[in-house]
CSV table of C-alpha atoms in Angstrom, one decimal:
chain,number,residue,atom,x,y,z
A,11,UNK,CA,31.1,-88.9,-15.3
A,12,UNK,CA,31.9,-92.6,-14.8
A,13,UNK,CA,28.3,-93.5,-14.8
A,14,UNK,CA,27.9,-92.7,-18.4
A,15,UNK,CA,30.7,-95.1,-19.4
A,16,UNK,CA,29.4,-97.7,-17.0
A,17,UNK,CA,25.8,-97.7,-18.8
A,18,UNK,CA,27.5,-97.6,-22.4
A,19,UNK,CA,29.5,-100.8,-21.4
A,20,UNK,CA,26.8,-102.6,-20.0
A,21,UNK,CA,24.9,-102.1,-23.3
A,22,UNK,CA,28.2,-103.2,-25.1
A,23,UNK,CA,27.8,-106.6,-23.2
A,24,UNK,CA,24.6,-107.3,-25.4
A,25,UNK,CA,26.5,-107.2,-28.6
A,26,UNK,CA,27.0,-110.8,-28.2
A,27,UNK,CA,23.2,-111.3,-29.5
A,28,UNK,CA,23.3,-112.1,-33.2
A,29,UNK,CA,21.7,-109.3,-35.2
A,30,UNK,CA,19.2,-112.1,-36.5
A,31,UNK,CA,17.6,-112.5,-32.8
A,32,UNK,CA,15.8,-109.1,-33.6
A,33,UNK,CA,13.3,-109.9,-31.1
A,34,UNK,CA,16.3,-110.6,-28.4
A,35,UNK,CA,17.7,-107.1,-29.3
A,36,UNK,CA,14.4,-105.6,-29.2
A,37,UNK,CA,13.8,-106.5,-25.5
A,38,UNK,CA,17.3,-105.3,-24.5
A,39,UNK,CA,16.7,-102.1,-26.5
A,40,UNK,CA,13.4,-101.7,-24.8
A,41,UNK,CA,14.8,-102.4,-21.4
A,42,UNK,CA,17.8,-100.0,-21.4
A,43,UNK,CA,14.9,-97.1,-23.1
A,44,UNK,CA,13.1,-97.6,-19.9
A,45,UNK,CA,16.2,-97.0,-17.8
A,46,UNK,CA,17.3,-94.0,-20.1
A,47,UNK,CA,13.8,-92.5,-19.7
A,48,UNK,CA,14.2,-92.6,-16.1
A,49,UNK,CA,17.7,-91.5,-16.1
A,50,UNK,CA,17.3,-88.4,-18.5
A,51,UNK,CA,13.6,-87.5,-16.8
A,52,UNK,CA,14.6,-87.7,-13.3
A,53,UNK,CA,18.3,-86.4,-13.2
A,54,UNK,CA,19.6,-83.9,-10.8
A,55,UNK,CA,19.3,-80.2,-11.5
A,56,UNK,CA,23.0,-79.8,-11.5
A,57,UNK,CA,23.8,-82.9,-14.3
A,58,UNK,CA,23.4,-80.9,-17.6
A,59,UNK,CA,24.1,-77.5,-18.8
A,60,UNK,CA,20.3,-76.6,-20.2
A,61,UNK,CA,18.6,-77.6,-16.9
A,62,UNK,CA,18.6,-74.2,-15.3
A,63,UNK,CA,17.5,-72.7,-18.6
A,64,UNK,CA,14.5,-74.9,-18.6
A,65,UNK,CA,13.8,-74.1,-14.9
A,66,UNK,CA,13.8,-70.5,-15.6
A,67,UNK,CA,11.2,-71.0,-18.4
A,68,UNK,CA,8.8,-72.9,-16.4
A,69,UNK,CA,9.1,-70.3,-13.4
A,70,UNK,CA,8.2,-67.8,-15.9
A,71,UNK,CA,4.8,-69.7,-17.2
A,72,UNK,CA,2.0,-67.7,-15.4
A,73,UNK,CA,-1.3,-69.6,-15.8
A,74,UNK,CA,-3.0,-66.7,-15.4
A,75,UNK,CA,-1.8,-65.1,-18.6
A,76,UNK,CA,-4.1,-64.8,-21.8
A,77,UNK,CA,-3.8,-68.0,-24.3
A,78,UNK,CA,-2.4,-65.6,-26.8
A,79,UNK,CA,0.2,-64.7,-24.0
A,80,UNK,CA,1.1,-67.8,-23.2
A,81,UNK,CA,1.6,-69.2,-26.5
A,82,UNK,CA,3.7,-66.4,-27.7
A,83,UNK,CA,5.9,-67.4,-24.5
A,84,UNK,CA,7.8,-70.4,-26.3
A,85,UNK,CA,6.3,-73.5,-28.1
A,86,UNK,CA,2.9,-74.7,-27.0
A,87,UNK,CA,3.8,-78.0,-26.0
A,88,UNK,CA,6.3,-76.5,-23.5
A,89,UNK,CA,3.3,-74.3,-22.4
A,90,UNK,CA,0.6,-76.9,-22.2
A,91,UNK,CA,2.9,-79.5,-20.1
A,92,UNK,CA,4.3,-76.8,-18.1
A,93,UNK,CA,0.9,-74.8,-17.0
A,94,UNK,CA,-0.8,-78.6,-16.6
A,95,UNK,CA,2.0,-79.5,-14.2
A,96,UNK,CA,1.7,-75.9,-12.4
A,97,UNK,CA,-2.2,-76.6,-12.3
A,98,UNK,CA,-2.1,-80.1,-10.6
A,99,UNK,CA,0.7,-79.0,-8.5
A,100,UNK,CA,3.0,-81.5,-9.2
A,101,UNK,CA,7.0,-81.3,-8.9
A,102,UNK,CA,8.7,-79.5,-12.1
A,103,UNK,CA,10.6,-82.9,-12.7
A,104,UNK,CA,7.4,-84.1,-14.3
A,105,UNK,CA,8.1,-81.8,-17.2
A,106,UNK,CA,11.4,-83.5,-17.7
A,107,UNK,CA,10.0,-86.9,-17.0
A,108,UNK,CA,7.4,-85.9,-19.7
A,109,UNK,CA,10.0,-85.1,-22.5
A,110,UNK,CA,12.6,-87.9,-21.5
A,111,UNK,CA,9.6,-90.3,-21.9
A,112,UNK,CA,8.3,-88.9,-25.6
A,113,UNK,CA,12.4,-88.5,-26.8
A,114,UNK,CA,13.6,-91.6,-25.7
A,115,UNK,CA,10.7,-93.7,-26.7
A,116,UNK,CA,10.4,-92.3,-30.3
A,117,UNK,CA,14.0,-92.6,-31.0
A,118,UNK,CA,14.1,-96.4,-29.8
A,119,UNK,CA,10.8,-97.2,-31.6
A,120,UNK,CA,12.8,-95.7,-34.7
A,121,UNK,CA,15.5,-98.0,-34.0
A,122,UNK,CA,13.4,-100.8,-34.0
A,123,UNK,CA,11.7,-100.0,-37.4
A,124,UNK,CA,14.6,-98.8,-39.5
A,125,UNK,CA,17.7,-100.9,-38.1
A,126,UNK,CA,18.8,-104.5,-38.4
A,127,UNK,CA,21.3,-103.8,-36.0
A,128,UNK,CA,19.7,-102.6,-33.0
A,129,UNK,CA,22.2,-102.8,-30.2
A,130,UNK,CA,25.1,-101.1,-32.4
A,131,UNK,CA,22.3,-98.3,-33.4
A,132,UNK,CA,21.4,-97.8,-29.6
A,133,UNK,CA,24.7,-97.6,-28.6
A,134,UNK,CA,25.4,-94.8,-31.4
A,135,UNK,CA,22.0,-92.8,-30.2
A,136,UNK,CA,23.3,-93.2,-26.5
A,137,UNK,CA,27.0,-91.9,-26.9
A,138,UNK,CA,25.6,-88.8,-28.7
A,139,UNK,CA,22.3,-87.8,-29.1
A,140,UNK,CA,20.6,-89.1,-26.0
A,141,UNK,CA,23.4,-87.0,-24.4
A,142,UNK,CA,22.4,-84.3,-26.9
A,143,UNK,CA,19.1,-84.2,-26.9
A,144,UNK,CA,17.4,-86.1,-24.0
A,145,UNK,CA,19.8,-84.7,-21.2
A,146,UNK,CA,20.2,-81.2,-22.7
A,147,UNK,CA,18.3,-79.9,-25.7
A,148,UNK,CA,14.8,-81.5,-24.5
A,149,UNK,CA,12.4,-79.6,-27.0
A,150,UNK,CA,14.6,-80.3,-30.1
A,151,UNK,CA,15.1,-83.8,-28.5
A,152,UNK,CA,11.4,-84.6,-29.4
A,153,UNK,CA,10.7,-82.7,-32.2
A,154,UNK,CA,14.1,-84.6,-33.9
A,155,UNK,CA,12.5,-87.9,-32.6
A,156,UNK,CA,9.1,-87.2,-34.2
A,157,UNK,CA,11.1,-86.3,-37.6
A,158,UNK,CA,12.9,-89.5,-37.4
A,159,UNK,CA,9.6,-91.8,-37.1
A,160,UNK,CA,8.4,-89.8,-39.8
A,161,UNK,CA,11.1,-90.6,-42.2
A,162,UNK,CA,9.1,-93.7,-43.2
A,163,UNK,CA,6.5,-91.3,-44.9
A,164,UNK,CA,8.9,-89.8,-47.4
A,165,UNK,CA,9.8,-93.4,-48.6
A,166,UNK,CA,6.2,-94.1,-48.7
A,167,UNK,CA,5.2,-90.9,-50.6
A,168,UNK,CA,2.8,-90.3,-48.2
A,169,UNK,CA,2.7,-86.3,-48.0
A,170,UNK,CA,0.1,-85.7,-45.4
A,171,UNK,CA,1.1,-88.0,-42.9
A,172,UNK,CA,4.6,-86.4,-43.3
A,173,UNK,CA,3.5,-83.0,-43.0
A,174,UNK,CA,1.1,-83.9,-39.9
A,175,UNK,CA,4.1,-85.3,-38.3
A,176,UNK,CA,6.3,-82.5,-39.0
A,177,UNK,CA,3.5,-80.0,-37.6
A,178,UNK,CA,3.7,-81.9,-34.5
A,179,UNK,CA,7.1,-81.8,-34.2
A,180,UNK,CA,7.1,-78.1,-34.9
A,181,UNK,CA,4.7,-77.9,-31.8
A,182,UNK,CA,7.6,-79.2,-29.4
A,183,UNK,CA,10.1,-76.7,-31.5
A,184,UNK,CA,9.8,-74.3,-34.0
A,185,UNK,CA,13.1,-75.1,-36.1
A,186,UNK,CA,11.4,-78.3,-36.8
A,187,UNK,CA,10.2,-76.5,-39.8
A,188,UNK,CA,13.6,-76.8,-41.5
A,189,UNK,CA,12.3,-80.7,-41.9
A,190,UNK,CA,9.4,-79.6,-44.4
A,191,UNK,CA,11.4,-79.7,-47.5
A,192,UNK,CA,13.2,-82.9,-46.8
A,193,UNK,CA,9.6,-84.7,-48.5
A,194,UNK,CA,10.7,-83.8,-51.6
A,195,UNK,CA,13.9,-86.0,-51.6
A,196,UNK,CA,14.2,-88.9,-54.0
A,197,UNK,CA,14.1,-91.9,-51.9
A,198,UNK,CA,14.5,-94.3,-54.8
A,199,UNK,CA,18.0,-93.4,-55.9
A,200,UNK,CA,21.0,-91.4,-55.1
A,201,UNK,CA,23.4,-89.6,-57.9
A,202,UNK,CA,26.6,-90.5,-56.3
A,203,UNK,CA,28.7,-87.8,-58.2
A,204,UNK,CA,26.4,-84.9,-57.3
A,205,UNK,CA,26.8,-85.8,-53.5
A,206,UNK,CA,30.5,-86.1,-53.9
A,207,UNK,CA,30.2,-82.6,-55.3
A,208,UNK,CA,27.8,-81.2,-52.6
A,209,UNK,CA,30.2,-82.6,-50.0
A,210,UNK,CA,33.3,-81.2,-51.5
A,211,UNK,CA,31.9,-77.8,-52.3
A,212,UNK,CA,30.7,-77.5,-48.9
A,213,UNK,CA,33.6,-77.8,-47.4
A,214,UNK,CA,35.5,-75.6,-49.4
A,215,UNK,CA,32.8,-72.9,-48.7
A,216,UNK,CA,33.4,-73.3,-45.1
A,217,UNK,CA,36.9,-73.0,-45.1
A,218,UNK,CA,37.0,-70.1,-47.6
A,219,UNK,CA,34.3,-68.6,-44.8
A,220,UNK,CA,31.9,-67.6,-47.6
A,221,UNK,CA,29.2,-66.0,-46.3
A,222,UNK,CA,26.3,-68.3,-47.5
A,223,UNK,CA,24.0,-66.9,-44.7
A,224,UNK,CA,23.7,-63.8,-47.0
A,225,UNK,CA,22.1,-65.8,-49.9
A,226,UNK,CA,19.0,-66.4,-47.6
A,227,UNK,CA,17.9,-62.8,-48.3
A,228,UNK,CA,16.9,-64.0,-51.7
A,229,UNK,CA,14.1,-66.4,-50.1
A,230,UNK,CA,11.1,-64.7,-50.5
A,231,UNK,CA,9.8,-65.5,-47.3
A,232,UNK,CA,9.6,-62.3,-44.7
A,233,UNK,CA,10.6,-64.4,-41.7
A,234,UNK,CA,13.5,-65.8,-43.2
A,235,UNK,CA,14.7,-62.4,-44.7
A,236,UNK,CA,14.3,-60.7,-41.4
A,237,UNK,CA,16.2,-63.6,-39.4
A,238,UNK,CA,18.7,-63.2,-42.2
A,239,UNK,CA,18.8,-59.6,-41.4
A,240,UNK,CA,19.3,-60.2,-37.7
A,241,UNK,CA,22.1,-62.6,-38.1
A,242,UNK,CA,24.0,-60.4,-40.5
A,243,UNK,CA,23.9,-57.5,-37.8
A,244,UNK,CA,24.9,-59.5,-35.0
A,245,UNK,CA,28.0,-60.7,-36.9
A,246,UNK,CA,28.9,-57.2,-38.1
A,247,UNK,CA,28.7,-56.0,-34.9
A,248,UNK,CA,31.1,-59.1,-33.4
A,249,UNK,CA,28.8,-59.9,-30.6
A,250,UNK,CA,29.2,-63.8,-31.5
A,251,UNK,CA,32.5,-65.8,-31.7
A,252,UNK,CA,32.8,-66.6,-35.5
A,253,UNK,CA,35.5,-69.0,-34.6
A,254,UNK,CA,34.8,-72.9,-35.5
A,255,UNK,CA,36.6,-75.9,-35.8
A,256,UNK,CA,35.7,-77.2,-39.0
A,257,UNK,CA,38.0,-80.7,-38.5
A,258,UNK,CA,36.5,-81.5,-35.2
A,259,UNK,CA,36.2,-85.2,-34.5
A,260,UNK,CA,32.5,-85.2,-35.2
A,261,UNK,CA,32.8,-83.6,-38.3
A,262,UNK,CA,36.0,-85.7,-39.5
A,263,UNK,CA,33.7,-88.9,-38.4
A,264,UNK,CA,30.8,-87.4,-40.5
A,265,UNK,CA,32.9,-86.9,-43.5
A,266,UNK,CA,34.3,-90.4,-43.4
A,267,UNK,CA,30.5,-92.3,-42.6
A,268,UNK,CA,29.3,-90.2,-45.5
A,269,UNK,CA,31.8,-90.9,-48.2
A,270,UNK,CA,32.1,-94.6,-47.0
A,271,UNK,CA,28.4,-95.1,-47.1
A,272,UNK,CA,28.0,-93.2,-50.6
A,273,UNK,CA,30.8,-95.0,-51.8
A,274,UNK,CA,28.8,-98.2,-51.4
A,275,UNK,CA,25.4,-96.9,-52.0
A,276,UNK,CA,24.7,-99.0,-54.5
A,277,UNK,CA,25.0,-102.4,-52.8
A,278,UNK,CA,23.5,-100.9,-49.5
A,279,UNK,CA,20.5,-99.6,-51.1
A,280,UNK,CA,19.5,-103.4,-51.8
A,281,UNK,CA,19.9,-104.4,-48.4
A,282,UNK,CA,17.4,-101.5,-46.6
A,283,UNK,CA,14.7,-99.5,-48.1
A,284,UNK,CA,15.3,-96.3,-45.5
A,285,UNK,CA,19.1,-96.7,-46.8
A,286,UNK,CA,19.0,-93.7,-49.2
A,287,UNK,CA,16.9,-91.5,-47.6
A,288,UNK,CA,18.7,-91.5,-44.1
A,289,UNK,CA,22.1,-91.0,-46.0
A,290,UNK,CA,21.0,-88.2,-48.2
A,291,UNK,CA,19.9,-86.5,-44.6
A,292,UNK,CA,22.8,-87.3,-43.2
A,293,UNK,CA,24.9,-85.6,-46.2
A,294,UNK,CA,22.7,-82.7,-45.9
A,295,UNK,CA,23.5,-82.3,-42.3
A,296,UNK,CA,26.8,-82.5,-43.0
A,297,UNK,CA,26.9,-79.9,-45.7
A,298,UNK,CA,25.1,-77.4,-43.8
A,299,UNK,CA,27.5,-77.5,-41.0
A,300,UNK,CA,30.1,-76.3,-43.7
A,301,UNK,CA,27.5,-73.9,-45.5
A,302,UNK,CA,26.7,-71.9,-42.3
A,303,UNK,CA,30.3,-72.2,-40.9
A,304,UNK,CA,30.6,-68.3,-40.7
A,305,UNK,CA,27.9,-68.2,-38.1
A,306,UNK,CA,28.8,-71.2,-35.8
A,307,UNK,CA,25.9,-71.3,-33.8
A,308,UNK,CA,23.4,-71.8,-36.7
A,309,UNK,CA,26.0,-74.4,-38.2
A,310,UNK,CA,25.9,-76.7,-35.3
A,311,UNK,CA,22.3,-76.4,-34.6
A,312,UNK,CA,21.2,-77.0,-38.1
A,313,UNK,CA,23.5,-79.9,-38.6
A,314,UNK,CA,22.5,-81.4,-35.4
A,315,UNK,CA,18.7,-81.4,-36.3
A,316,UNK,CA,20.0,-83.4,-39.6
A,317,UNK,CA,22.5,-85.7,-38.4
A,318,UNK,CA,20.4,-87.2,-35.7
A,319,UNK,CA,19.7,-89.8,-38.5
A,320,UNK,CA,23.1,-91.2,-37.8
A,321,UNK,CA,22.1,-93.6,-35.2
A,322,UNK,CA,20.3,-95.4,-37.9
A,323,UNK,CA,23.0,-94.7,-40.9
A,324,UNK,CA,26.3,-95.7,-39.0
A,325,UNK,CA,25.3,-99.6,-38.4
A,326,UNK,CA,24.4,-99.3,-42.2
A,327,UNK,CA,28.4,-100.3,-42.1
A,328,UNK,CA,27.7,-103.6,-40.7
A,329,UNK,CA,26.0,-104.8,-44.1
A,330,UNK,CA,29.1,-104.9,-45.7
A,331,UNK,CA,30.8,-107.4,-43.4
A,332,UNK,CA,28.2,-110.4,-43.8
A,333,UNK,CA,31.2,-113.0,-42.6
A,334,UNK,CA,32.4,-111.3,-39.9
A,335,UNK,CA,31.0,-108.4,-37.9
A,336,UNK,CA,34.0,-108.2,-35.4
A,337,UNK,CA,36.2,-105.2,-37.2
A,338,UNK,CA,33.2,-103.0,-38.3
A,339,UNK,CA,31.4,-103.8,-34.8
A,340,UNK,CA,35.0,-102.6,-33.3
A,341,UNK,CA,35.0,-99.5,-35.5
A,342,UNK,CA,31.5,-98.4,-34.5
A,343,UNK,CA,32.3,-99.0,-30.9
A,344,UNK,CA,35.5,-96.4,-31.6
A,345,UNK,CA,33.2,-94.0,-33.0
A,346,UNK,CA,30.7,-94.1,-29.9
A,347,UNK,CA,33.8,-93.6,-27.7
A,348,UNK,CA,34.6,-90.7,-29.3
A,349,UNK,CA,31.2,-89.4,-29.1
A,350,UNK,CA,30.9,-90.4,-25.5
A,351,UNK,CA,34.3,-89.2,-24.3
A,352,UNK,CA,33.8,-85.3,-26.0
A,353,UNK,CA,30.2,-85.1,-24.6
A,354,UNK,CA,31.4,-85.8,-21.3
A,355,UNK,CA,35.0,-84.1,-20.8
A,356,UNK,CA,35.2,-81.6,-23.8
A,357,UNK,CA,31.7,-80.1,-24.8
A,358,UNK,CA,30.4,-80.6,-21.2
A,359,UNK,CA,27.2,-81.2,-22.5
A,360,UNK,CA,26.5,-83.0,-19.0
A,361,UNK,CA,28.1,-82.9,-15.6
A,362,UNK,CA,28.5,-85.5,-13.0
A,363,UNK,CA,25.5,-87.2,-12.0
A,364,UNK,CA,24.6,-87.3,-8.3
A,365,UNK,CA,22.4,-90.6,-7.6
A,366,UNK,CA,21.4,-89.1,-4.3
A,367,UNK,CA,19.8,-86.7,-6.1
A,368,UNK,CA,17.9,-89.1,-8.5
A,369,UNK,CA,16.4,-90.9,-5.8
A,370,UNK,CA,15.2,-87.7,-4.3
A,371,UNK,CA,13.7,-86.9,-7.5
A,372,UNK,CA,12.0,-90.3,-8.0
A,373,UNK,CA,10.4,-90.1,-4.6
A,374,UNK,CA,9.0,-86.5,-5.1
A,375,UNK,CA,6.7,-87.6,-8.3
């Protein structure tokens, strides 16, 4: 596991670059992005929890099937990338490399576009969502990347471009459909009182274990109602574990960051035109975690899809300390270390990284 921390502290060394020197920071970001896309794309098969699942999905792809059967198997992009890899008789590593290249590249470009604090944003991304997405949940990793870069169209009020981008994200993972309603976020202003209430009420619902999932049956969409019936049936049968730690370190960090940014939102909105939109997305992610707490797998999955915005949102804190950024930077590094430690030693998203196998994968491309 030590390799993950070595990479982290090497990136930390570049925090000495002032945020005003964006060209230098951008070059560092692009350099480490290149390293990470190969690090994730050529990783050994025993280095992450979901790798074997994707290998099985790849093995199950049968290029002799009809298009209808193939696209009914999983998302179209996985079918296309997988079948093309098989058709060209390339190693399966290519599939992982393609996903890593798209996921890391788009998230890095998002940092360059939205953040004035490039290295801190990259550290937040690396310590959490790089491990969660590019090293583990590769399909959602690409879908969420496309969503993040599409946020600009919410602010610009360009509906067709936003929906087109989310349509592309859905082709990588069907759950990206939950991003569609976010277009109607008001990116011009934020009512602090309403969002304080939203956060507090959501947390109360979570601790009271009110089955918020039941309200989905009133949505007049057949697919949503069918899913609600399926999840409710699973809960009644006791098939899934409903225990959830509502005060885990990730949740506590999210609560603090959301409340702190919300409190200072009037000032921060003047510093970055994307601040309000990203803060609202962050808060929505936090609240869905508590609203769906009665079904933990949904709570974590939906939250993760929204809170991916954190690597843009958390460094906004640095705007509040224009004279000296030492204390807020140290605070962000502490958050990153908590993420990194829990992702490697607690949640076991990733496992030990064998560089000999990495070299072997590289030589077989």
